[in-house]
Amino acid sequence: MRKFIVAGNWKMNTTVPEGVELAKAVLEKAKDIPANVELIVAPPFTHLVSVADALKGSRIAVSAQNCADEEKGAFTGEVSADMLVSAGCSYTILGHSERRQYYGETDAKLVKKVRLALSRNLKVILCVGENLKEREAGKHFDVVRAQIENVLFNFSAEELKSIVIAYEPVWAIGTGKTATAEQAEEIHRCIRSIIEEKFGPAAADDMTILYGGSCKPSNAKELFACPDIDGGLIGGAALKADDFIGIALSF
Ligand code: 13P
């Protein structure tokens, strides 16, 4: 069964106390969200233990924003999959465009990261998406196909059950420029067909594909009404509990 998900990527925002307050505010307002919508928050590493503690036993899952590509050892500044699990995470975001763009995240590294995360029972939100130049050159389908083939095609249909795809066109992230529902649906449909080609119709039907990029309460309804858009990965609007919940109420 395909899951509907609204996930908040807090990026490098909030102090620990502010993050705990935000998590509590989201939890407080989450009771009106339909039970079939999964809610996830992804705070910075420093907040994970405190936020997971504040949300313990609740319906809101905690995700990291990244995870190391090595198990443990002399990798200064890195945070391992085991550490994330022990901090209370059940998800990690991987391959966010900001990591690809600013920190040299490659598809090859992502394969290692996804493999390690899954081996520790961490579910993965794998981000894909084209930049403005690629979109303007009409290459967006090819770019997204390559990202999916290079990473996801290394895994089995069984492993795919623990992976969620987030399509985030880079030109729509933090710019206020949302993809239109038509633009988003067209690429979501294409992603699902790529999954179907490789893993079959059942895996494609079960795959949760989120949209991310300037998603807000005012545009979420139209996006989520599309047959291949199964929720959102929310940046800026996830920093306000009312906006985040407003988006989750848009199903
Ligand atoms: P915005 O919602 O701020 O555009 O960010 C989207 C995003 O990058 C979520 O991961």
mmCIF file of C-alpha atoms in Angstrom, residues 2-224:
data_model
loop_
_atom_site.group_PDB
_atom_site.id
_atom_site.type_symbol
_atom_site.label_atom_id
_atom_site.label_comp_id
_atom_site.label_asym_id
_atom_site.label_seq_id
_atom_site.Cartn_x
_atom_site.Cartn_y
_atom_site.Cartn_z
ATOM 1 C CA ARG A 2 1.340 3.395 -1.017
ATOM 2 C CA LYS A 3 1.959 5.747 1.930
ATOM 3 C CA PHE A 4 1.175 9.459 1.951
ATOM 4 C CA ILE A 5 3.857 11.476 3.693
ATOM 5 C CA VAL A 6 4.468 15.068 4.677
ATOM 6 C CA ALA A 7 8.064 15.550 5.824
ATOM 7 C CA GLY A 8 9.645 18.741 7.140
ATOM 8 C CA ASN A 9 13.299 19.333 6.278
ATOM 9 C CA TRP A 10 14.420 21.993 8.726
ATOM 10 C CA LYS A 11 17.834 22.317 7.025
ATOM 11 C CA MET A 12 20.309 24.406 9.081
ATOM 12 C CA ASN A 13 17.661 26.287 11.042
ATOM 13 C CA THR A 14 16.652 26.604 14.714
ATOM 14 C CA THR A 15 18.653 26.168 17.914
ATOM 15 C CA VAL A 16 18.014 23.049 19.996
ATOM 16 C CA PRO A 17 15.403 24.713 22.260
ATOM 17 C CA GLU A 18 13.677 26.295 19.254
ATOM 18 C CA GLY A 19 13.630 22.940 17.490
ATOM 19 C CA VAL A 20 12.086 21.172 20.478
ATOM 20 C CA GLU A 21 9.437 23.915 20.677
ATOM 21 C CA LEU A 22 8.682 23.521 16.980
ATOM 22 C CA ALA A 23 8.400 19.730 17.282
ATOM 23 C CA LYS A 24 6.021 20.097 20.233
ATOM 24 C CA ALA A 25 3.913 22.651 18.353
ATOM 25 C CA VAL A 26 3.658 20.308 15.351
ATOM 26 C CA LEU A 27 2.659 17.420 17.608
ATOM 27 C CA GLU A 28 0.035 19.537 19.355
ATOM 28 C CA LYS A 29 -1.604 20.426 16.028
ATOM 29 C CA ALA A 30 -1.198 17.011 14.403
ATOM 30 C CA LYS A 31 -4.391 15.464 15.761
ATOM 31 C CA ASP A 32 -6.538 16.622 12.849
ATOM 32 C CA ILE A 33 -4.269 15.067 10.243
ATOM 33 C CA PRO A 34 -5.845 11.950 8.679
ATOM 34 C CA ALA A 35 -4.328 8.744 10.064
ATOM 35 C CA ASN A 36 -3.168 7.590 6.616
ATOM 36 C CA VAL A 37 -0.798 10.557 6.331
ATOM 37 C CA GLU A 38 2.604 9.936 7.881
ATOM 38 C CA LEU A 39 4.317 12.968 9.409
ATOM 39 C CA ILE A 40 8.096 13.250 9.596
ATOM 40 C CA VAL A 41 10.382 15.982 10.897
ATOM 41 C CA ALA A 42 14.058 16.227 9.925
ATOM 42 C CA PRO A 43 15.912 18.519 12.326
ATOM 43 C CA PRO A 44 19.686 19.111 12.349
ATOM 44 C CA PHE A 45 21.872 16.370 13.905
ATOM 45 C CA THR A 46 22.339 18.287 17.166
ATOM 46 C CA HIS A 47 18.579 18.273 17.798
ATOM 47 C CA LEU A 48 17.798 14.643 17.054
ATOM 48 C CA VAL A 49 17.927 13.195 20.574
ATOM 49 C CA SER A 50 15.882 16.027 22.122
ATOM 50 C CA VAL A 51 13.330 16.130 19.304
ATOM 51 C CA ALA A 52 12.965 12.331 19.276
ATOM 52 C CA ASP A 53 12.449 12.486 23.040
ATOM 53 C CA ALA A 54 9.753 15.176 22.696
ATOM 54 C CA LEU A 55 7.970 13.067 20.035
ATOM 55 C CA LYS A 56 8.423 9.682 21.701
ATOM 56 C CA GLY A 57 5.395 7.408 21.301
ATOM 57 C CA SER A 58 3.709 9.920 18.984
ATOM 58 C CA ARG A 59 2.722 9.544 15.328
ATOM 59 C CA ILE A 60 5.539 11.809 14.171
ATOM 60 C CA ALA A 61 8.700 10.102 12.939
ATOM 61 C CA VAL A 62 12.150 11.662 13.162
ATOM 62 C CA SER A 63 14.535 11.795 10.227
ATOM 63 C CA ALA A 64 18.130 12.920 9.802
ATOM 64 C CA GLN A 65 19.072 15.156 6.878
ATOM 65 C CA ASN A 66 22.122 13.098 5.893
ATOM 66 C CA CYS A 67 24.112 10.064 6.967
ATOM 67 C CA ALA A 68 27.738 8.969 6.581
ATOM 68 C CA ASP A 69 28.830 6.595 3.842
ATOM 69 C CA GLU A 70 31.066 4.663 6.253
ATOM 70 C CA GLU A 71 30.077 2.541 9.232
ATOM 71 C CA LYS A 72 32.382 4.076 11.833
ATOM 72 C CA GLY A 73 35.919 5.176 12.544
ATOM 73 C CA ALA A 74 38.204 8.061 11.698
ATOM 74 C CA PHE A 75 35.786 10.240 9.713
ATOM 75 C CA THR A 76 35.831 13.540 11.584
ATOM 76 C CA GLY A 77 32.548 15.403 11.485
ATOM 77 C CA GLU A 78 30.503 12.533 10.080
ATOM 78 C CA VAL A 79 27.431 10.918 11.682
ATOM 79 C CA SER A 80 26.811 7.210 11.137
ATOM 80 C CA ALA A 81 23.634 5.241 10.515
ATOM 81 C CA ASP A 82 24.052 3.476 13.885
ATOM 82 C CA MET A 83 24.289 6.854 15.612
ATOM 83 C CA LEU A 84 21.100 8.050 13.924
ATOM 84 C CA VAL A 85 19.193 4.958 14.993
ATOM 85 C CA SER A 86 20.470 5.290 18.553
ATOM 86 C CA ALA A 87 19.379 8.959 18.538
ATOM 87 C CA GLY A 88 15.795 7.961 17.695
ATOM 88 C CA CYS A 89 15.669 8.341 13.914
ATOM 89 C CA SER A 90 13.655 6.014 11.735
ATOM 90 C CA TYR A 91 14.425 7.874 8.481
ATOM 91 C CA THR A 92 17.240 9.731 6.831
ATOM 92 C CA ILE A 93 17.079 12.098 3.886
ATOM 93 C CA LEU A 94 19.834 11.325 1.361
ATOM 94 C CA GLY A 95 20.986 13.055 -1.813
ATOM 95 C CA HIS A 96 19.372 16.419 -1.154
ATOM 96 C CA SER A 97 20.296 18.844 -3.949
ATOM 97 C CA GLU A 98 22.011 21.128 -1.423
ATOM 98 C CA ARG A 99 24.316 18.231 -0.496
ATOM 99 C CA ARG A 100 24.894 17.379 -4.151
ATOM 100 C CA GLN A 101 25.556 21.034 -4.992
ATOM 101 C CA TYR A 102 27.625 22.261 -2.019
ATOM 102 C CA TYR A 103 29.187 19.112 -0.565
ATOM 103 C CA GLY A 104 30.008 17.020 -3.614
ATOM 104 C CA GLU A 105 27.503 14.244 -2.943
ATOM 105 C CA THR A 106 27.706 11.841 -5.874
ATOM 106 C CA ASP A 107 25.408 9.037 -6.963
ATOM 107 C CA ALA A 108 28.219 6.559 -6.182
ATOM 108 C CA LYS A 109 28.422 7.854 -2.595
ATOM 109 C CA LEU A 110 24.660 7.719 -2.352
ATOM 110 C CA VAL A 111 24.604 4.035 -3.200
ATOM 111 C CA LYS A 112 26.891 3.401 -0.200
ATOM 112 C CA LYS A 113 24.801 5.632 2.047
ATOM 113 C CA VAL A 114 21.502 4.043 1.059
ATOM 114 C CA ARG A 115 22.954 0.551 1.528
ATOM 115 C CA LEU A 116 24.271 1.398 4.994
ATOM 116 C CA ALA A 117 21.050 3.113 6.081
ATOM 117 C CA LEU A 118 18.889 0.182 4.962
ATOM 118 C CA SER A 119 21.206 -2.289 6.694
ATOM 119 C CA ARG A 120 20.401 -0.497 9.966
ATOM 120 C CA ASN A 121 16.654 -0.433 9.250
ATOM 121 C CA LEU A 122 16.700 3.284 8.585
ATOM 122 C CA LYS A 123 14.215 4.234 5.907
ATOM 123 C CA VAL A 124 15.490 6.565 3.205
ATOM 124 C CA ILE A 125 14.025 9.663 1.589
ATOM 125 C CA LEU A 126 16.086 9.844 -1.602
ATOM 126 C CA CYS A 127 16.055 13.235 -3.329
ATOM 127 C CA VAL A 128 16.301 13.712 -7.072
ATOM 128 C CA GLY A 129 15.719 16.710 -9.302
ATOM 129 C CA GLU A 130 17.130 18.877 -12.069
ATOM 130 C CA ASN A 131 18.575 22.385 -11.879
ATOM 131 C CA LEU A 132 17.350 25.394 -13.844
ATOM 132 C CA LYS A 133 19.868 24.986 -16.666
ATOM 133 C CA GLU A 134 18.883 21.359 -17.123
ATOM 134 C CA ARG A 135 15.183 22.241 -17.077
ATOM 135 C CA GLU A 136 15.662 25.038 -19.624
ATOM 136 C CA ALA A 137 17.597 22.671 -21.874
ATOM 137 C CA GLY A 138 14.693 20.222 -21.690
ATOM 138 C CA LYS A 139 16.921 17.639 -19.964
ATOM 139 C CA HIS A 140 14.921 17.215 -16.758
ATOM 140 C CA PHE A 141 13.579 13.751 -17.615
ATOM 141 C CA ASP A 142 17.071 12.501 -18.504
ATOM 142 C CA VAL A 143 18.660 13.975 -15.366
ATOM 143 C CA VAL A 144 16.092 12.426 -13.050
ATOM 144 C CA ARG A 145 16.211 9.098 -14.882
ATOM 145 C CA ALA A 146 20.007 8.982 -14.487
ATOM 146 C CA GLN A 147 19.809 9.801 -10.767
ATOM 147 C CA ILE A 148 17.284 7.028 -10.249
ATOM 148 C CA GLU A 149 19.124 4.468 -12.350
ATOM 149 C CA ASN A 150 22.517 5.253 -10.778
ATOM 150 C CA VAL A 151 21.225 4.874 -7.236
ATOM 151 C CA LEU A 152 17.979 2.938 -6.969
ATOM 152 C CA PHE A 153 18.733 0.341 -9.622
ATOM 153 C CA ASN A 154 21.383 -1.069 -7.262
ATOM 154 C CA PHE A 155 18.661 -2.220 -4.872
ATOM 155 C CA SER A 156 15.994 -4.906 -4.883
ATOM 156 C CA ALA A 157 12.219 -4.522 -5.031
ATOM 157 C CA GLU A 158 12.179 -5.648 -1.386
ATOM 158 C CA GLU A 159 14.654 -2.911 -0.395
ATOM 159 C CA LEU A 160 12.620 -0.373 -2.336
ATOM 160 C CA LYS A 161 9.848 -0.774 0.236
ATOM 161 C CA SER A 162 12.029 1.174 2.695
ATOM 162 C CA ILE A 163 12.773 3.984 0.249
ATOM 163 C CA VAL A 164 10.726 7.080 -0.539
ATOM 164 C CA ILE A 165 11.617 9.285 -3.514
ATOM 165 C CA ALA A 166 11.440 13.075 -3.235
ATOM 166 C CA TYR A 167 11.397 14.964 -6.530
ATOM 167 C CA GLU A 168 12.737 18.437 -5.833
ATOM 168 C CA PRO A 169 13.423 20.646 -8.852
ATOM 169 C CA VAL A 170 16.393 22.751 -7.706
ATOM 170 C CA TRP A 171 14.961 25.879 -9.319
ATOM 171 C CA ALA A 172 11.895 25.632 -7.074
ATOM 172 C CA ILE A 173 13.750 25.193 -3.771
ATOM 173 C CA GLY A 174 13.545 28.236 -1.532
ATOM 174 C CA THR A 175 12.774 30.452 -4.517
ATOM 175 C CA GLY A 176 9.024 30.784 -4.084
ATOM 176 C CA LYS A 177 8.762 29.348 -7.620
ATOM 177 C CA THR A 178 6.761 26.149 -7.318
ATOM 178 C CA ALA A 179 6.551 23.704 -10.175
ATOM 179 C CA THR A 180 2.998 23.781 -11.492
ATOM 180 C CA ALA A 181 0.923 20.749 -10.622
ATOM 181 C CA GLU A 182 1.183 19.704 -14.298
ATOM 182 C CA GLN A 183 4.991 20.004 -14.346
ATOM 183 C CA ALA A 184 5.295 18.068 -11.089
ATOM 184 C CA GLU A 185 2.785 15.361 -12.034
ATOM 185 C CA GLU A 186 4.431 14.798 -15.414
ATOM 186 C CA ILE A 187 7.788 14.045 -13.824
ATOM 187 C CA HIS A 188 6.305 12.046 -10.952
ATOM 188 C CA ARG A 189 4.518 9.881 -13.523
ATOM 189 C CA CYS A 190 7.800 9.439 -15.360
ATOM 190 C CA ILE A 191 9.585 8.430 -12.124
ATOM 191 C CA ARG A 192 6.887 5.853 -11.420
ATOM 192 C CA SER A 193 7.219 4.447 -14.927
ATOM 193 C CA ILE A 194 11.008 4.122 -14.501
ATOM 194 C CA ILE A 195 10.387 2.175 -11.279
ATOM 195 C CA GLU A 196 7.853 0.010 -13.113
ATOM 196 C CA GLU A 197 10.278 -0.772 -15.973
ATOM 197 C CA LYS A 198 12.860 -2.090 -13.540
ATOM 198 C CA PHE A 199 10.894 -3.412 -10.560
ATOM 199 C CA GLY A 200 7.425 -4.160 -11.932
ATOM 200 C CA PRO A 201 3.948 -2.665 -11.487
ATOM 201 C CA ALA A 202 3.446 -3.589 -7.817
ATOM 202 C CA ALA A 203 6.667 -1.852 -6.726
ATOM 203 C CA ALA A 204 5.783 1.186 -8.851
ATOM 204 C CA ASP A 205 2.305 1.355 -7.404
ATOM 205 C CA ASP A 206 3.608 1.117 -3.821
ATOM 206 C CA MET A 207 6.347 3.724 -4.252
ATOM 207 C CA THR A 208 5.754 6.971 -2.376
ATOM 208 C CA ILE A 209 6.936 9.935 -4.455
ATOM 209 C CA LEU A 210 7.040 13.306 -2.689
ATOM 210 C CA TYR A 211 7.218 16.754 -4.251
ATOM 211 C CA GLY A 212 9.532 19.398 -2.768
ATOM 212 C CA GLY A 213 10.170 23.017 -3.716
ATOM 213 C CA SER A 214 8.310 26.033 -2.312
ATOM 214 C CA CYS A 215 5.396 23.853 -1.235
ATOM 215 C CA LYS A 216 3.060 25.758 1.078
ATOM 216 C CA PRO A 217 -0.502 25.548 2.395
ATOM 217 C CA SER A 218 -1.757 27.614 -0.570
ATOM 218 C CA ASN A 219 -0.439 25.262 -3.274
ATOM 219 C CA ALA A 220 -0.307 21.878 -1.521
ATOM 220 C CA LYS A 221 -3.897 20.916 -2.313
ATOM 221 C CA GLU A 222 -3.450 21.197 -6.058
ATOM 222 C CA LEU A 223 -0.146 19.314 -5.964
ATOM 223 C CA PHE A 224 -1.403 16.522 -3.691
#
